[in-house]
Coordinates of C-alpha atoms in Angstrom, one line a residue:
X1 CA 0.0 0.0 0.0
X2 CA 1.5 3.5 -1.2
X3 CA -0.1 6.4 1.2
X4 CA -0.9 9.2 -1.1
X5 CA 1.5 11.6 0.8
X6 CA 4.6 9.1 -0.3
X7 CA 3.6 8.9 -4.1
X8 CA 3.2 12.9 -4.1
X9 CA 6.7 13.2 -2.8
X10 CA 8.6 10.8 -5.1
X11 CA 6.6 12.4 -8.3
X12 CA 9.3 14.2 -11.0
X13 CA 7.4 17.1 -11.7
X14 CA 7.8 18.9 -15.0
X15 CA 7.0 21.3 -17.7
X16 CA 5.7 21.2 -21.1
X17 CA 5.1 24.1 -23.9
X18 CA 1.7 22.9 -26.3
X19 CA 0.5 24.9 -29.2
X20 CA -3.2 24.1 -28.6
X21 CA -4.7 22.4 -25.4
X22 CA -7.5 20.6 -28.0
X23 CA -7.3 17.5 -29.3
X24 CA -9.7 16.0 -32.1
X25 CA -11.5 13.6 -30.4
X26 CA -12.3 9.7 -31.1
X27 CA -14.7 9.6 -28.7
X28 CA -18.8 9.6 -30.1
X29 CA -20.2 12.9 -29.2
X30 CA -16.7 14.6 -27.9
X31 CA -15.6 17.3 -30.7
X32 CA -12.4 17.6 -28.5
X33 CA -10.4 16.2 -25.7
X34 CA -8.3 18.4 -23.6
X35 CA -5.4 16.9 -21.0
X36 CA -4.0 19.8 -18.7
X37 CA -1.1 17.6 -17.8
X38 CA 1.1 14.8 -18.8
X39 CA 1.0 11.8 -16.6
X40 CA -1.1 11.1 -13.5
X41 CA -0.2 10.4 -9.9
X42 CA -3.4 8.3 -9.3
X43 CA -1.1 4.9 -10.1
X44 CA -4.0 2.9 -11.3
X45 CA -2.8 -0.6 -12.2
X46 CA -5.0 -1.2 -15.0
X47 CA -3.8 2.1 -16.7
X48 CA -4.8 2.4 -20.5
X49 CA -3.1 5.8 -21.0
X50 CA 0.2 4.5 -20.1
X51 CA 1.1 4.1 -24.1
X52 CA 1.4 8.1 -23.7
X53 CA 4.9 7.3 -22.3
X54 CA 6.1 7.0 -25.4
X55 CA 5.6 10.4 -26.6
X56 CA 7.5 11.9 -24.1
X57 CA 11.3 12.2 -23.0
X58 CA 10.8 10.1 -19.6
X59 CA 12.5 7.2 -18.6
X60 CA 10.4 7.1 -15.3
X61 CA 7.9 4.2 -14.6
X62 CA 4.2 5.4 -15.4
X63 CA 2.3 7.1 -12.5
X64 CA 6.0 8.7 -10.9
X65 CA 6.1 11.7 -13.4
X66 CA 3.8 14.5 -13.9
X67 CA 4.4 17.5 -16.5
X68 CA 2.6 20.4 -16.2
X69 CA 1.1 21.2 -20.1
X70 CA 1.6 24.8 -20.6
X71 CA -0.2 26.9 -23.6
X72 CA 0.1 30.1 -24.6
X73 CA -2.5 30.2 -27.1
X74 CA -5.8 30.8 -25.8
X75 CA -9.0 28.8 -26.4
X76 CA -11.3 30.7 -29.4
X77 CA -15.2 30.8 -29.3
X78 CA -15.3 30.4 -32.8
X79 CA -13.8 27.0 -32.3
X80 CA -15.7 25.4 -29.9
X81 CA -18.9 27.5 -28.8
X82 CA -21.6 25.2 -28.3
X83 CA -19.2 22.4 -29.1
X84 CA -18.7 18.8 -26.3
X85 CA -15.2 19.1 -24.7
X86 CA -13.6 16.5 -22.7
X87 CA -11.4 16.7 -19.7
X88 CA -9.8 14.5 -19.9
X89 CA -9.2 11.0 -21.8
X90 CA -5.4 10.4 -20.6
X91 CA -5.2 12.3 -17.1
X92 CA -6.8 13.3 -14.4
X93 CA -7.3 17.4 -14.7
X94 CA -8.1 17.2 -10.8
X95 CA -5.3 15.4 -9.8
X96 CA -3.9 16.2 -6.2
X97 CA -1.3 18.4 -7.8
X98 CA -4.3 20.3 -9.5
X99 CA -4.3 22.7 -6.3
X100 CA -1.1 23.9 -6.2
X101 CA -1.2 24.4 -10.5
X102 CA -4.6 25.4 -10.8
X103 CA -4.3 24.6 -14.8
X104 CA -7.3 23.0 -15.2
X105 CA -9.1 26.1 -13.6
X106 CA -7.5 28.6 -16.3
X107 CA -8.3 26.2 -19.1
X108 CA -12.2 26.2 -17.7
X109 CA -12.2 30.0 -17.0
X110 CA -11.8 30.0 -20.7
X111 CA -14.0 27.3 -21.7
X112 CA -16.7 29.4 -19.9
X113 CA -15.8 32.3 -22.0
X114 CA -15.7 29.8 -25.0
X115 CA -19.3 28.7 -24.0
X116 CA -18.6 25.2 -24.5
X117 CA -20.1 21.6 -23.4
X118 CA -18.5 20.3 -21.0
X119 CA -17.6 17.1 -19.5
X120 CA -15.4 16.2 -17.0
X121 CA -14.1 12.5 -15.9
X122 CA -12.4 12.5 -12.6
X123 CA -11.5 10.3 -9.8
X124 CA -10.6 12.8 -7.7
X125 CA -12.9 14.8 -5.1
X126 CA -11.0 18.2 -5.8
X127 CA -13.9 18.9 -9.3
X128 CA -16.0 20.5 -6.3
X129 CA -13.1 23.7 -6.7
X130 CA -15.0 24.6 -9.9
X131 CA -18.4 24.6 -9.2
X132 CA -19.1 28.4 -9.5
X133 CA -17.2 28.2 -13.3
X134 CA -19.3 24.8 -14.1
X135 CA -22.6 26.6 -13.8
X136 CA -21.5 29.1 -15.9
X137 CA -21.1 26.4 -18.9
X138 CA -24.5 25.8 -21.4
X139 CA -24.0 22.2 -19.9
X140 CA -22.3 20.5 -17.8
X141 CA -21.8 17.2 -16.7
X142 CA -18.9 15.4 -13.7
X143 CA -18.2 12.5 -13.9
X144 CA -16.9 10.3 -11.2
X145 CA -14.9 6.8 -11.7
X146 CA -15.3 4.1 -9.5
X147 CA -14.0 0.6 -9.8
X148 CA -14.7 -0.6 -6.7
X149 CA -17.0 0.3 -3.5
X150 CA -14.6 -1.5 -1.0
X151 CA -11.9 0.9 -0.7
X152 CA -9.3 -1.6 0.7
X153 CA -9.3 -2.5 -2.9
X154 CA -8.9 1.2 -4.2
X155 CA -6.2 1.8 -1.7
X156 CA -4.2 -1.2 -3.6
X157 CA -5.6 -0.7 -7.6
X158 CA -5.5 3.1 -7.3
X159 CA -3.5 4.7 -4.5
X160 CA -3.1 7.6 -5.9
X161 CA -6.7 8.5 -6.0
X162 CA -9.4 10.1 -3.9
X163 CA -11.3 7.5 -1.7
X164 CA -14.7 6.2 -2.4
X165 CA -16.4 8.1 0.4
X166 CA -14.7 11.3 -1.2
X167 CA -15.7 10.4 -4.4
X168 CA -18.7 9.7 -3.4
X169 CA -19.2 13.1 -1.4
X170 CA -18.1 15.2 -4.7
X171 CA -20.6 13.6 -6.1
X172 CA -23.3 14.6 -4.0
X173 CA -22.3 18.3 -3.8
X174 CA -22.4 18.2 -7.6
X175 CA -26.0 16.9 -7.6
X176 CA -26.8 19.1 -4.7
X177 CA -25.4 22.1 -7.1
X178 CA -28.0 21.5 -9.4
X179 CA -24.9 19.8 -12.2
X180 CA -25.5 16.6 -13.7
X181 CA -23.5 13.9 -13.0
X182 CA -22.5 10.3 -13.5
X183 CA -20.9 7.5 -12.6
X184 CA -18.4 5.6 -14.4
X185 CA -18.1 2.1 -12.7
X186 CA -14.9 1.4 -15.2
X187 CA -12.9 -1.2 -14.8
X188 CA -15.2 -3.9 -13.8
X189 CA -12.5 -6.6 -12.0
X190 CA -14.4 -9.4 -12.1
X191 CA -15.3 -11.4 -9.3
X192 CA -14.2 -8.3 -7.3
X193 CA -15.9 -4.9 -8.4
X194 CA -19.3 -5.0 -6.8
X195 CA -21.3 -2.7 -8.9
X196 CA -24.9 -3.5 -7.4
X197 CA -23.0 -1.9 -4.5
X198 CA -21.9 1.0 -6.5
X199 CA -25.0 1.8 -7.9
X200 CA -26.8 1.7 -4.3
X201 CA -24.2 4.1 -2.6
X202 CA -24.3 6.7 -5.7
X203 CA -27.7 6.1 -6.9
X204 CA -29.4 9.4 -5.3
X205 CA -26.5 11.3 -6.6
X206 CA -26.6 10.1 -10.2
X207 CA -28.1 10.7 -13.5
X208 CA -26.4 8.4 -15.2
X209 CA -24.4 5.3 -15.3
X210 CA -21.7 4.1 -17.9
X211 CA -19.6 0.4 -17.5
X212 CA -16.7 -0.6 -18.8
X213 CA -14.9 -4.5 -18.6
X214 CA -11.1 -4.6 -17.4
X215 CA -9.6 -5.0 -20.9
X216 CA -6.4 -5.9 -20.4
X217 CA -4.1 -4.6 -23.4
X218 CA -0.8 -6.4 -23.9
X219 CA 0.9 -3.6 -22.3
X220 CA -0.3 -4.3 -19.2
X221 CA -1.7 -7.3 -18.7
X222 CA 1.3 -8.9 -17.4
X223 CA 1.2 -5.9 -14.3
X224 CA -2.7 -6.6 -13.8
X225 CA -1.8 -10.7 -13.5
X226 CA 0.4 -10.1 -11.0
X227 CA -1.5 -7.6 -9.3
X228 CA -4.5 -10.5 -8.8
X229 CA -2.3 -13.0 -8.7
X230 CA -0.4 -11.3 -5.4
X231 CA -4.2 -9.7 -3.5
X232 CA -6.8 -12.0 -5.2
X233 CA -4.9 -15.5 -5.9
X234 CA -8.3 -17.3 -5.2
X235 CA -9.7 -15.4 -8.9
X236 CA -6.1 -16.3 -10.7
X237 CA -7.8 -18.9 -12.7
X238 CA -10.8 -17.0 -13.6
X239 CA -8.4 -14.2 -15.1
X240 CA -6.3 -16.7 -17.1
X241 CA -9.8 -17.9 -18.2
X242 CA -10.8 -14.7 -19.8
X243 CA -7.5 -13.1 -20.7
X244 CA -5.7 -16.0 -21.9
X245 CA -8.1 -18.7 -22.8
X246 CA -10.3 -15.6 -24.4
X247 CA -13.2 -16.7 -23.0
X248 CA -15.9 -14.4 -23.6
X249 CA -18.4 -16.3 -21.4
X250 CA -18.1 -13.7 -18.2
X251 CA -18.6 -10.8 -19.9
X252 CA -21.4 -12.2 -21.7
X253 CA -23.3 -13.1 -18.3
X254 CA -21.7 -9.8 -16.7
X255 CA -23.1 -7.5 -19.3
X256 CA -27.1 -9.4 -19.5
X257 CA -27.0 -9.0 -15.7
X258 CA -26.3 -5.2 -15.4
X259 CA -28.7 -4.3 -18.3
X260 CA -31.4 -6.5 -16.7
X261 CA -31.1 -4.9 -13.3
X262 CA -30.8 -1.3 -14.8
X263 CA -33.9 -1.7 -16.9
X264 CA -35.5 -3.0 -14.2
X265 CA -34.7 -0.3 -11.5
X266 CA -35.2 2.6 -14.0
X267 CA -31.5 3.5 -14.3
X268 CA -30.3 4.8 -17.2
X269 CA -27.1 3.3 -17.9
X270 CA -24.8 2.3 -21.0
X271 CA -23.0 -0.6 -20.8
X272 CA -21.3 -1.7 -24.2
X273 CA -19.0 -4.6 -23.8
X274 CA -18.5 -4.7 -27.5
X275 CA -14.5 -4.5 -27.4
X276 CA -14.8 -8.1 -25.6
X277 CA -16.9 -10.2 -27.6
X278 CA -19.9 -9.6 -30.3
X279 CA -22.4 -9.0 -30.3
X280 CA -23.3 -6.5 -27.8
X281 CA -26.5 -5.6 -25.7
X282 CA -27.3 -1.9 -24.9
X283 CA -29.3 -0.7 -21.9

């Protein structure tokens, strides 16, 4: 277990000159991504972004740097008015060094001025900051990640990020604040991630629910093994079942079970396991 305190003072910390903080986004519905920083200090094991390494100069392990993106250009109206940003697809904008920076809160003052949609994925409890500039926006919406509600499990899969009763707490002030919000219960571990249990902690705070499986990309597969492997040895075989043998049969079961419950509770929910087997269900 790595207390947030020691990973924040082993980061490298950095700098960065961009032309542009936008980037065309792949996602559906996102015009453009933007990512205040380089790096992320949450440590997540399952990490996707961590193929970003390899655009920078770092020889670090993933999850010990963090480069502050710096932009001298501002953002235009005339480029995205009324157009859906994203912050952000490979950082966290609220990471803990977020306070000190305060990047993320420029790039909104001018999103605000921009009049832009915004969305904003976070696991960190520090979105609450920018409450005043979010309900400035034409539309807003926070979005909290959660992979697990047991947070002995958080503490070893994400150290680096805010706990779930913080999370959870964000959350809460958003909805109170009159923002939309949702809940990203991303990665499903299975066997592990509870996300009836999500659902039922968040669900008054909510307006939405998105899931996502633990796809394990070559890069890191070998990390996540190990991870269960050394905390959750008793699921080792299930894991090798899925990942190895490609056995599509959990995901399958998985994904009928959460659009069954969320049809039947009135929850509005996406859950698109499609990048794991075909063909795919949607809530």
């Amino acid at each position: 277990k790595a207390p947030l305190f020691a990973i924040l003072a082993s980061m490298k910390l950095g700098e960065v000159q961009i032309k542009t903080y936008l980037s065309k986004s792949k996602i559906p519905g996102i015009a453009y991504s933007i990512n205040p920083y380089v790096g992320c200090p949450h440590q997540c094991v399952y990490c996707y972004a961590e193929y970003m390494k390899k655009f920078t100069a770092h020889t670090e392990p993933w999850g010990t740097f963090l480069d502050v993106r710096r932009c001298q250009a501002p953002l235009h109206p005339y480029q995205i008015y009324h157009t859906q940003v994203m912050l952000s697809s490979v950082t966290d904008a609220y990471n803990p060094y977020e306070k000190d920076f305060q990047i993320t809160r420029k790039i909104m003052e001018q999103l605000v001025f921009c009049q832009a949609h915004v969305q904003v994925l976070t696991k960190s409890p520090l979105i609450v900051r920018d409450i005043d500039l979010f309900k400035k926006l034409p539309s807003f919406e926070g979005a909290l990640s959660f992979s697990s509600a047991d947070d002995s499990f958080r503490q070893l899969a994400e150290p680096g990020a805010g706990s779930v009763e913080e999370k959870i707490s964000a959350l809460k002030t958003l909805h109170e604040n009159g923002l939309k919000t949702a809940v990203i219960i991303a990665p499903i571990f299975p066997q592990i991630t509870n996300w009836k249990e999500i659902i039922r902690l968040t669900r008054p705070y909510a307006d939405r629910y998105i899931f996502d499986a633990l796809n394990l990309r070559p890069l890191y597969q070998k990390k996540v093994l190990g991870f269960i492997m050394r905390y959750y040895t008793d699921k080792l075989p299930l894991y090798l079942s899925i990942y190895e043998d490609k056995n599509p049969a959990y995901w399958q079961q998985t994904q009928q079970e959460i659009n069954a419950f969320c049809r039947a509770n009135g929850i509005p929910a996406q859950a698109d396991f499609r990048h794991v087997f075909k063909p795919s269900v949607n809530v």
